[in-house]
Short mmCIF file of N, CA and C in Angstrom, two decimals:
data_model
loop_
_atom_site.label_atom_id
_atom_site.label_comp_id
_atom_site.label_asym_id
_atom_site.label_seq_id
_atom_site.Cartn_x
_atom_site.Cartn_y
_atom_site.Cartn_z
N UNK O 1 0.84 -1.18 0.00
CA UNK O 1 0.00 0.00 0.00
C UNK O 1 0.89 1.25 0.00
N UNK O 2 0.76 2.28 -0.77
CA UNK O 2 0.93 3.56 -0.84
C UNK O 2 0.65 4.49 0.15
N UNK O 3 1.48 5.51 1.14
CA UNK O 3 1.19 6.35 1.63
C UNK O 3 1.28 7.50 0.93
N UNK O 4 0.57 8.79 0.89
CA UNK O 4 0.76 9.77 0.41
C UNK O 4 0.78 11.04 1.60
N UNK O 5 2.13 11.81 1.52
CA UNK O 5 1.73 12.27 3.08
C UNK O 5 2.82 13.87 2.76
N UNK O 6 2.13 14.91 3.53
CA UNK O 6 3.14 15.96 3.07
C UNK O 6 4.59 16.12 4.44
N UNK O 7 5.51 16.40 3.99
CA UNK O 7 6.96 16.03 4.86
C UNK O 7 6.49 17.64 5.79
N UNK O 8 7.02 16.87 6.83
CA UNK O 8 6.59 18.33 8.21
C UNK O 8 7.95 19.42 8.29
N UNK O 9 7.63 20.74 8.28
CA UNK O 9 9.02 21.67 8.46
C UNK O 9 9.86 20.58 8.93
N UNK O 10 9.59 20.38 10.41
CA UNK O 10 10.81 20.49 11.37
C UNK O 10 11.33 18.83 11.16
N UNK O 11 11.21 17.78 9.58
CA UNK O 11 11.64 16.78 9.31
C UNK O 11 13.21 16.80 9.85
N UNK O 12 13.65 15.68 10.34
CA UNK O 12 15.56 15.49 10.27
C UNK O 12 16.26 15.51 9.07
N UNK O 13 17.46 15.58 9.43
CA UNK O 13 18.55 15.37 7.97
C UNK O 13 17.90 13.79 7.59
N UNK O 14 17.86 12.69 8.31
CA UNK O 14 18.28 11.79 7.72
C UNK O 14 16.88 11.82 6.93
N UNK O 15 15.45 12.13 6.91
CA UNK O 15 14.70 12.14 6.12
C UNK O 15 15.12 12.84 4.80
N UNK O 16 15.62 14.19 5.38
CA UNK O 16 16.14 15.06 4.24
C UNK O 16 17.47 14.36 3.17
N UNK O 17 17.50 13.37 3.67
CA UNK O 17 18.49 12.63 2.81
C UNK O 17 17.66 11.83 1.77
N UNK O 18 16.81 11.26 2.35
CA UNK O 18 15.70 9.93 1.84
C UNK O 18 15.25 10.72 0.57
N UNK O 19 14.73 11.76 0.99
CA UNK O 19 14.51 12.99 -0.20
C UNK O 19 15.25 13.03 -0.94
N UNK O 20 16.38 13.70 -0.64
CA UNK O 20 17.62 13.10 -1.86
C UNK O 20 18.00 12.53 -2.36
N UNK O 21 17.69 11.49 -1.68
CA UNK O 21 18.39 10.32 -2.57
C UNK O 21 17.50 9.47 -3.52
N UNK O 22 16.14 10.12 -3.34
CA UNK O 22 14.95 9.60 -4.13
C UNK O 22 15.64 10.60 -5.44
N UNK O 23 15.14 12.06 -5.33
CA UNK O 23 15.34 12.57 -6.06
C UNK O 23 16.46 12.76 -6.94
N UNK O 24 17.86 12.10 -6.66
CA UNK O 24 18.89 11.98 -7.64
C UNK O 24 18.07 10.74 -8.67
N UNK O 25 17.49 10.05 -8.40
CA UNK O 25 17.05 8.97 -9.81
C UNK O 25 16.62 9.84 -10.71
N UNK O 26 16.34 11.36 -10.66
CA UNK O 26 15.82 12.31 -11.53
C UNK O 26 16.62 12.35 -12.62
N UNK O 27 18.19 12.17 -12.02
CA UNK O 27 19.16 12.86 -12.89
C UNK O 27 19.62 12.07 -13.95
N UNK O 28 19.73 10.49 -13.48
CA UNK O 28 20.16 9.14 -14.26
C UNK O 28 20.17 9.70 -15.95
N UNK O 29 18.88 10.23 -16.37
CA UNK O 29 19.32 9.76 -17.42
C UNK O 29 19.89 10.65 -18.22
N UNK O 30 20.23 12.25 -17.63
CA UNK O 30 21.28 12.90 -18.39
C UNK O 30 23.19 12.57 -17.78
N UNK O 31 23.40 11.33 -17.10
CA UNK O 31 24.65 11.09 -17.19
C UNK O 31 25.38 11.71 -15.88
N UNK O 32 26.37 11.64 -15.35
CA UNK O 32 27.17 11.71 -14.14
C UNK O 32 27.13 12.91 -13.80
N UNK O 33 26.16 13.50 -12.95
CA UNK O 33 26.59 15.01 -12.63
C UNK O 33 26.15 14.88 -10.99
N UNK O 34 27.03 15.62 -10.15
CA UNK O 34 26.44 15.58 -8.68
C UNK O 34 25.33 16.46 -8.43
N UNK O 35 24.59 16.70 -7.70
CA UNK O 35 23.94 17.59 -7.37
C UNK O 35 22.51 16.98 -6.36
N UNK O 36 24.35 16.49 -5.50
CA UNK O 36 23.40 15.92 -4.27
C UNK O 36 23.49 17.14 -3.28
N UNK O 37 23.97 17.81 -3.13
CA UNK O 37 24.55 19.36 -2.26
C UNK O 37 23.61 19.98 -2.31
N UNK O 38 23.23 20.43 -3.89
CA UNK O 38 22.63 21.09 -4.71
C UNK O 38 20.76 20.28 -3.40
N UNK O 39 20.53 19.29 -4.20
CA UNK O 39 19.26 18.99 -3.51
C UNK O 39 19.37 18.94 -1.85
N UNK O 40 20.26 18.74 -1.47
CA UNK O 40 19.81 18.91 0.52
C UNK O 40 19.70 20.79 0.26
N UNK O 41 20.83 21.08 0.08
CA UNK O 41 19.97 22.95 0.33
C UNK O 41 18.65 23.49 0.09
N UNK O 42 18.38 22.83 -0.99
CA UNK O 42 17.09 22.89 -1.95
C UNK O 42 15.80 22.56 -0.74
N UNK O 43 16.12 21.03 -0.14
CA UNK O 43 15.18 20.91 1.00
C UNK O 43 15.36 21.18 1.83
N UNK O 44 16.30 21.81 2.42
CA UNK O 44 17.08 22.87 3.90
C UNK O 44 16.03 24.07 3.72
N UNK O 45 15.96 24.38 2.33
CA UNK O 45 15.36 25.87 2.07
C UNK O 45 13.90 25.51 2.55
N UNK O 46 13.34 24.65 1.70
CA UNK O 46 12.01 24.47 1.34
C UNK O 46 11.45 23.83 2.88
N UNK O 47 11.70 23.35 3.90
CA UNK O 47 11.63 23.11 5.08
C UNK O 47 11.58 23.98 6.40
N UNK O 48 12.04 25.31 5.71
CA UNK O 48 12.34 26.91 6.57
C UNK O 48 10.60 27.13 7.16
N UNK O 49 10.49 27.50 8.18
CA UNK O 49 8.78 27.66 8.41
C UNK O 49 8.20 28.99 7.92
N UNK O 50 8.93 29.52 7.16
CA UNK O 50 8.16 30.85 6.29
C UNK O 50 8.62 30.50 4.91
N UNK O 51 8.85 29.07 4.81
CA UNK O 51 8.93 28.83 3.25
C UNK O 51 7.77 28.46 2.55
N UNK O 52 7.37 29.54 1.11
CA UNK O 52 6.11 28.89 0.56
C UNK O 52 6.32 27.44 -0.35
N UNK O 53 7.03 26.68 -0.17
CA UNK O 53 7.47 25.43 -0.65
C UNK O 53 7.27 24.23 -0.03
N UNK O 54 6.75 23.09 -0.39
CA UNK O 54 6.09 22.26 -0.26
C UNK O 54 6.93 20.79 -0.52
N UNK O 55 6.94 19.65 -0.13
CA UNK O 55 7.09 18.44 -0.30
C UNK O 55 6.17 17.52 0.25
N UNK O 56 5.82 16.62 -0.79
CA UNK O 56 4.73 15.52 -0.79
C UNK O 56 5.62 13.85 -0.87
N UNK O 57 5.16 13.04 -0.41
CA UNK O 57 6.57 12.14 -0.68
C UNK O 57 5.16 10.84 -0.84
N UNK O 58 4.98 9.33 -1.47
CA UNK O 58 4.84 8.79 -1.71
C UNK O 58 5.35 8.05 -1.02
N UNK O 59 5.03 7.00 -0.20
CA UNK O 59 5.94 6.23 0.60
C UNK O 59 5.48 4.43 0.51
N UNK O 60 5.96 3.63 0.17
CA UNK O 60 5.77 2.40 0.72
C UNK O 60 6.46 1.41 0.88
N UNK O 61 5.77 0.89 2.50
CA UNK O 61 6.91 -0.36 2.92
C UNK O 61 8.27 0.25 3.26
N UNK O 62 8.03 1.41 4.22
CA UNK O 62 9.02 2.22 4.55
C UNK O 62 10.20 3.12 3.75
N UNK O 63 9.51 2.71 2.51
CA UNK O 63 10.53 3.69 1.00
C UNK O 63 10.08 4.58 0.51
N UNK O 64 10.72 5.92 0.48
CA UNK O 64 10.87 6.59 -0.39
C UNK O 64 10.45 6.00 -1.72
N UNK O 65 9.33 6.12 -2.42
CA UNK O 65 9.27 5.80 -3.70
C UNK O 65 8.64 6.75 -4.94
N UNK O 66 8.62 7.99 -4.58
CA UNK O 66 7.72 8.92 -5.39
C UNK O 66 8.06 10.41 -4.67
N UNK O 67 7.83 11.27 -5.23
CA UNK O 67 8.12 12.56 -4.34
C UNK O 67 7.27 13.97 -5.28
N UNK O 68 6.62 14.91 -4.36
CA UNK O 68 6.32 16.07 -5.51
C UNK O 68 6.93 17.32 -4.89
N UNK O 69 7.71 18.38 -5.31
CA UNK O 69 8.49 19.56 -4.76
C UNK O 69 7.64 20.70 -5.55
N UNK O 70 7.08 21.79 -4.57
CA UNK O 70 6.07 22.61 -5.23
C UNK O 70 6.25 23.73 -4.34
N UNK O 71 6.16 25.07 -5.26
CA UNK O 71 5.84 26.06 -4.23
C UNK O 71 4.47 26.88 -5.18
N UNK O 72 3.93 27.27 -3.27
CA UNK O 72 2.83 28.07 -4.00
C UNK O 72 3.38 30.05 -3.78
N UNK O 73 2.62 30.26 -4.80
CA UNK O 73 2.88 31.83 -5.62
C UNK O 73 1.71 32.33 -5.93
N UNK O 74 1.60 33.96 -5.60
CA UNK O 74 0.51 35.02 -5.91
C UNK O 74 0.65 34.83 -7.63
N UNK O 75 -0.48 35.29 -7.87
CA UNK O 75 -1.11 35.38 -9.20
C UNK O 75 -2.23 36.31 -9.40
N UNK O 76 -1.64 37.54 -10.06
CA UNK O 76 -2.84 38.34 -10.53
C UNK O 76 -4.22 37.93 -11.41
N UNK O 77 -3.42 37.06 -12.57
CA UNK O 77 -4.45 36.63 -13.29
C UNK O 77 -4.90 35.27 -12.80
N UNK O 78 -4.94 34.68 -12.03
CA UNK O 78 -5.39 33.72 -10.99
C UNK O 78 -6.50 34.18 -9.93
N UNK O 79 -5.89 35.68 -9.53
CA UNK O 79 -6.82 35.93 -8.40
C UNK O 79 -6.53 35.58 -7.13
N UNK O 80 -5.28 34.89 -7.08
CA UNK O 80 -4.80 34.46 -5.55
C UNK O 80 -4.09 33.43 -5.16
N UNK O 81 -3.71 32.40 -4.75
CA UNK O 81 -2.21 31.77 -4.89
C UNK O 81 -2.68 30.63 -5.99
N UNK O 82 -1.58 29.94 -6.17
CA UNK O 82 -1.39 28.88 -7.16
C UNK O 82 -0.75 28.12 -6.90
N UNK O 83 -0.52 26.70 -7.17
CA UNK O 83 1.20 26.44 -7.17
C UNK O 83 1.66 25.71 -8.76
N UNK O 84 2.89 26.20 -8.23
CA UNK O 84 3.48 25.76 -9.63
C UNK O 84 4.58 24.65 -8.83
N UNK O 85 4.18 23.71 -9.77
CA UNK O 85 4.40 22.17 -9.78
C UNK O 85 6.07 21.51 -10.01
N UNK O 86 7.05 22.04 -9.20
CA UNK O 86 8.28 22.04 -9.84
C UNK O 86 8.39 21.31 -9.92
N UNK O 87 8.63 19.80 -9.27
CA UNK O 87 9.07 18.35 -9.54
C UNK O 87 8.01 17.49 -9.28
N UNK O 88 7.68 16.51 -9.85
CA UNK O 88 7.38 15.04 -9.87
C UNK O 88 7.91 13.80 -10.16
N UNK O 89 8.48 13.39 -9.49
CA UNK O 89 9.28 11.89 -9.32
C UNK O 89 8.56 10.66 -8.69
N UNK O 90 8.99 9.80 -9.62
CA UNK O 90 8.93 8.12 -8.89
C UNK O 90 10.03 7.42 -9.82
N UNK O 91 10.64 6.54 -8.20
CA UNK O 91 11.69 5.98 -8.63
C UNK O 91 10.96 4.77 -9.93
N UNK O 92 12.09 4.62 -10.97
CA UNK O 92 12.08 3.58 -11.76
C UNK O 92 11.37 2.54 -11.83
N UNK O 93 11.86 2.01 -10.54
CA UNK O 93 11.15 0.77 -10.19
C UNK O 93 9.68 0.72 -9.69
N UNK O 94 9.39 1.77 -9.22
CA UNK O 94 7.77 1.37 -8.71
C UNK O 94 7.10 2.42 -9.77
N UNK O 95 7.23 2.46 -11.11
CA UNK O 95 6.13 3.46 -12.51
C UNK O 95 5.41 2.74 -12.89
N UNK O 96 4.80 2.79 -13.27
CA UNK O 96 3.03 2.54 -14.07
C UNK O 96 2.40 1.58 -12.89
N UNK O 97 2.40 2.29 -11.50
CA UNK O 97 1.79 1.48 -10.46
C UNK O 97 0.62 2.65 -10.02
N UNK O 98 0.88 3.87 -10.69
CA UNK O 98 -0.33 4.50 -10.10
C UNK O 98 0.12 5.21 -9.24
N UNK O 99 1.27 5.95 -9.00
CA UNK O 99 2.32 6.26 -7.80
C UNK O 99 1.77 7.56 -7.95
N UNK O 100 2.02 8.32 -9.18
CA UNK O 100 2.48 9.83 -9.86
C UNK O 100 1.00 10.16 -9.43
N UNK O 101 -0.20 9.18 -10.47
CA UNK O 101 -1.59 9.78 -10.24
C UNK O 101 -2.02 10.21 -8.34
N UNK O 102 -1.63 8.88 -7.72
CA UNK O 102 -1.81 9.14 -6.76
C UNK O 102 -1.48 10.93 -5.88
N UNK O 103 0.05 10.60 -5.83
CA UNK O 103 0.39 12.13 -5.53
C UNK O 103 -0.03 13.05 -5.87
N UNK O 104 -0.08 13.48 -7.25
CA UNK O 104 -1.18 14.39 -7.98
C UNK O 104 -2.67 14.37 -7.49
N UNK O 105 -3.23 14.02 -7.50
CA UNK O 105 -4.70 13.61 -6.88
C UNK O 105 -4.72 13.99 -5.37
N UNK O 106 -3.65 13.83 -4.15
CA UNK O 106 -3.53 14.24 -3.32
C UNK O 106 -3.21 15.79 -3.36
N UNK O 107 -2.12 16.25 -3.90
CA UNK O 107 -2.00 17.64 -4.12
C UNK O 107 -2.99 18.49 -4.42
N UNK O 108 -4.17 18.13 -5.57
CA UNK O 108 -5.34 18.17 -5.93
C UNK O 108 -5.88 18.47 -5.09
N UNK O 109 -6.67 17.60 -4.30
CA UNK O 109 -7.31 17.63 -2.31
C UNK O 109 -7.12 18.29 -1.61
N UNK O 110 -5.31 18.55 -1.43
CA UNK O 110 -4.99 19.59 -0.74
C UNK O 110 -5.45 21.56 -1.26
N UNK O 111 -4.32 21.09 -2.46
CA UNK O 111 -4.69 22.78 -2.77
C UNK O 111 -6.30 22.95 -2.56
N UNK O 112 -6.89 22.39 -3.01
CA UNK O 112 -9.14 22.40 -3.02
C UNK O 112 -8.96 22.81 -1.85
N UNK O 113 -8.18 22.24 -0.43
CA UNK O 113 -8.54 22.56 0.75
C UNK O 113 -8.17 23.85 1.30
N UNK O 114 -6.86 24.42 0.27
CA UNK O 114 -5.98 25.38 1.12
C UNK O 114 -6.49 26.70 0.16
N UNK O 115 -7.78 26.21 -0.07
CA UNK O 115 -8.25 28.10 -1.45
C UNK O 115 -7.47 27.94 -2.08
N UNK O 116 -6.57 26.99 -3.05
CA UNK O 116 -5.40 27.59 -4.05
C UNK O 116 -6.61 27.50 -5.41
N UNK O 117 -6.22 28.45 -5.98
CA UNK O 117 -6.68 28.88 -7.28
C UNK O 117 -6.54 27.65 -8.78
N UNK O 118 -4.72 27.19 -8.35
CA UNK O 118 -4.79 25.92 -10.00
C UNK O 118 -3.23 25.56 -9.46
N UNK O 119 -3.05 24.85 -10.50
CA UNK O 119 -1.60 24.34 -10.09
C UNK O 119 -1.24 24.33 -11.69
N UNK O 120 0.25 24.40 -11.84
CA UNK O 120 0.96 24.95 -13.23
C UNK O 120 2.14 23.51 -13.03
N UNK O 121 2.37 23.47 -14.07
CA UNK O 121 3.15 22.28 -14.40
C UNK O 121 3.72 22.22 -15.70
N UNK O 122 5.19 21.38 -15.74
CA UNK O 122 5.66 21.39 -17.20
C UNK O 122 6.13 19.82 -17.17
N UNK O 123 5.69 19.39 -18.54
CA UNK O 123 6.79 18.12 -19.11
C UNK O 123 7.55 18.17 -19.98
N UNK O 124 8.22 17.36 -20.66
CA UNK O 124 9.28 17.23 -21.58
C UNK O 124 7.97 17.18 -23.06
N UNK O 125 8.15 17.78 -23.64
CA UNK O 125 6.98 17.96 -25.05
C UNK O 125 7.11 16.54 -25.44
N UNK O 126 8.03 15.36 -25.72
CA UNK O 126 7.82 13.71 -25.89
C UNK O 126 7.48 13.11 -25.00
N UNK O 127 7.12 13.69 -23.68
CA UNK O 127 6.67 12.56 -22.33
C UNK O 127 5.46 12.55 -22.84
N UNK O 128 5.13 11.93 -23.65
CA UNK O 128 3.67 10.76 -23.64
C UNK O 128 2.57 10.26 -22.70
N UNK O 129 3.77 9.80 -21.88
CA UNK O 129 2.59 9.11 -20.63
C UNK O 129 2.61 9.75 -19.63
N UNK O 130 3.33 11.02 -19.27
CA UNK O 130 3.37 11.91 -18.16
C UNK O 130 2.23 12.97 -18.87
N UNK O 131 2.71 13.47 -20.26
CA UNK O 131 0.97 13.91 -20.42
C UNK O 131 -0.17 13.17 -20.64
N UNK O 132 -0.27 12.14 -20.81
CA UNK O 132 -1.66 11.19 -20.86
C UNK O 132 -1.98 11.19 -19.01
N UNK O 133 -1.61 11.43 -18.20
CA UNK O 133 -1.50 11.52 -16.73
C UNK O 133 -2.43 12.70 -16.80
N UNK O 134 -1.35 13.63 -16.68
CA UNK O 134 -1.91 15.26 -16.68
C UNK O 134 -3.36 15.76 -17.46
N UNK O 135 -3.31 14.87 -18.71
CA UNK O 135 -4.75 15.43 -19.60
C UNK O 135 -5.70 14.26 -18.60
N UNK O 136 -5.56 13.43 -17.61
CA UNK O 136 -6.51 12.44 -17.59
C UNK O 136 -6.85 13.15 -15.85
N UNK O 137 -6.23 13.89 -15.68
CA UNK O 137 -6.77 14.88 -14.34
C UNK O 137 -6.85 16.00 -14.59
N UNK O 138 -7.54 16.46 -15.93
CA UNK O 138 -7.84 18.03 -16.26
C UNK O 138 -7.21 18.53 -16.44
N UNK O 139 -5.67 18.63 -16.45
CA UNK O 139 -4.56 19.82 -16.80
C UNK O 139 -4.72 19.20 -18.54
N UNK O 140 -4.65 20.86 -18.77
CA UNK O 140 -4.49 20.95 -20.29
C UNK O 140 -3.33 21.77 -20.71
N UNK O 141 -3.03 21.85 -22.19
CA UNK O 141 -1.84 22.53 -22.78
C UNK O 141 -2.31 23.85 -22.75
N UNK O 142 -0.70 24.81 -22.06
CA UNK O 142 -0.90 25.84 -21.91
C UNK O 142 -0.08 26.14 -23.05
N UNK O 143 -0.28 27.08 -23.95
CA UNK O 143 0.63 27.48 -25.00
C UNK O 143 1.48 29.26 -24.77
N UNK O 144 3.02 28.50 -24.41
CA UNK O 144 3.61 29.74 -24.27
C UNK O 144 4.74 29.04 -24.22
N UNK O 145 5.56 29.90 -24.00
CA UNK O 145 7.02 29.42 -23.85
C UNK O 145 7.72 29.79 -22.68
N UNK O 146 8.52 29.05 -21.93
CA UNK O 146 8.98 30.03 -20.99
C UNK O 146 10.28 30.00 -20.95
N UNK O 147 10.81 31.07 -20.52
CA UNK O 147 12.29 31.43 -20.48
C UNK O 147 12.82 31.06 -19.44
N UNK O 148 13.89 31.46 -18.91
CA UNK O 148 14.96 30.76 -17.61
C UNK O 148 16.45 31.63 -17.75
N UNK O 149 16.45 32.14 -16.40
CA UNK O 149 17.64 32.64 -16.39
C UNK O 149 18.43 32.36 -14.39
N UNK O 150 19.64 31.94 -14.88
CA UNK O 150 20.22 31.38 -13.88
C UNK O 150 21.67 32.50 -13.54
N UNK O 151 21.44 32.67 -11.96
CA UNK O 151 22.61 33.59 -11.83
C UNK O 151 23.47 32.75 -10.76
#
């Protein structure tokens, strides 16, 4: 059985590791790069109790097996917060079990509960079955492009 459960501020390192170390399977398939540093700060930050950032983790049989990293954000043309959907992960081994829908569907529940306005999300334009997911819980194609700038 699947737990779906959101991670509490005041979690330990060693959870904050479990996190990590879920979330490096992200990286596998662009090839050897670290950015295990990179993700504990990331959840050091997002764990702060005036952080608008969020973690959802998927859990079963005591594993780390799924994870969603989200922060919510004001929106004029929304009318009032949102979140935008930064990560969705499940490890390798436990996909097409219903992991991703699950989490999503919970996030869903939640935001409904917390007044959030919508939730924003991106895939890779060939993920197939990550958008057959997304169109099969109402998110539709937003057409725009977005930019990125890193300092």
């Amino acid at each position: 059985m699947v737990k779906v459960y959101e991670v509490d501020k005041d979690v330990d390192i060693q959870f904050k590791r479990r996190i990590a170390d879920l979330f490096m399977g992200q990286f596998e398939s662009i090839g050897p790069v670290n950015v295990y540093d990179q993700l504990i700060t990331t959840i050091d930050l997002a764990m702060k109790k005036d952080s608008q950032a969020h973690i959802f983790v998927a859990e079963k049989e005591d594993t780390l097996v799924g994870a969603a990293f989200l922060n919510v954000a004001l929106s004029i043309e929304k009318g009032g917060h949102y979140i935008w959907l930064n990560d969705l992960f499940v490890h390798k081994e436990h996909r097409n079990q219903g992991i991703a829908k699950k989490l999503l569907l919970h996030l869903i529940y939640w935001a409904e509960n917390e007044g959030i306005k919508g939730i924003e999300l991106e895939t890779g334009i060939n993920n197939e079955a990550t958008k057959a997911l997304y169109n099969s819980l109402g998110f539709y194609d937003i057409i725009s492009k977005r930019y990125g700038s890193r300092f």
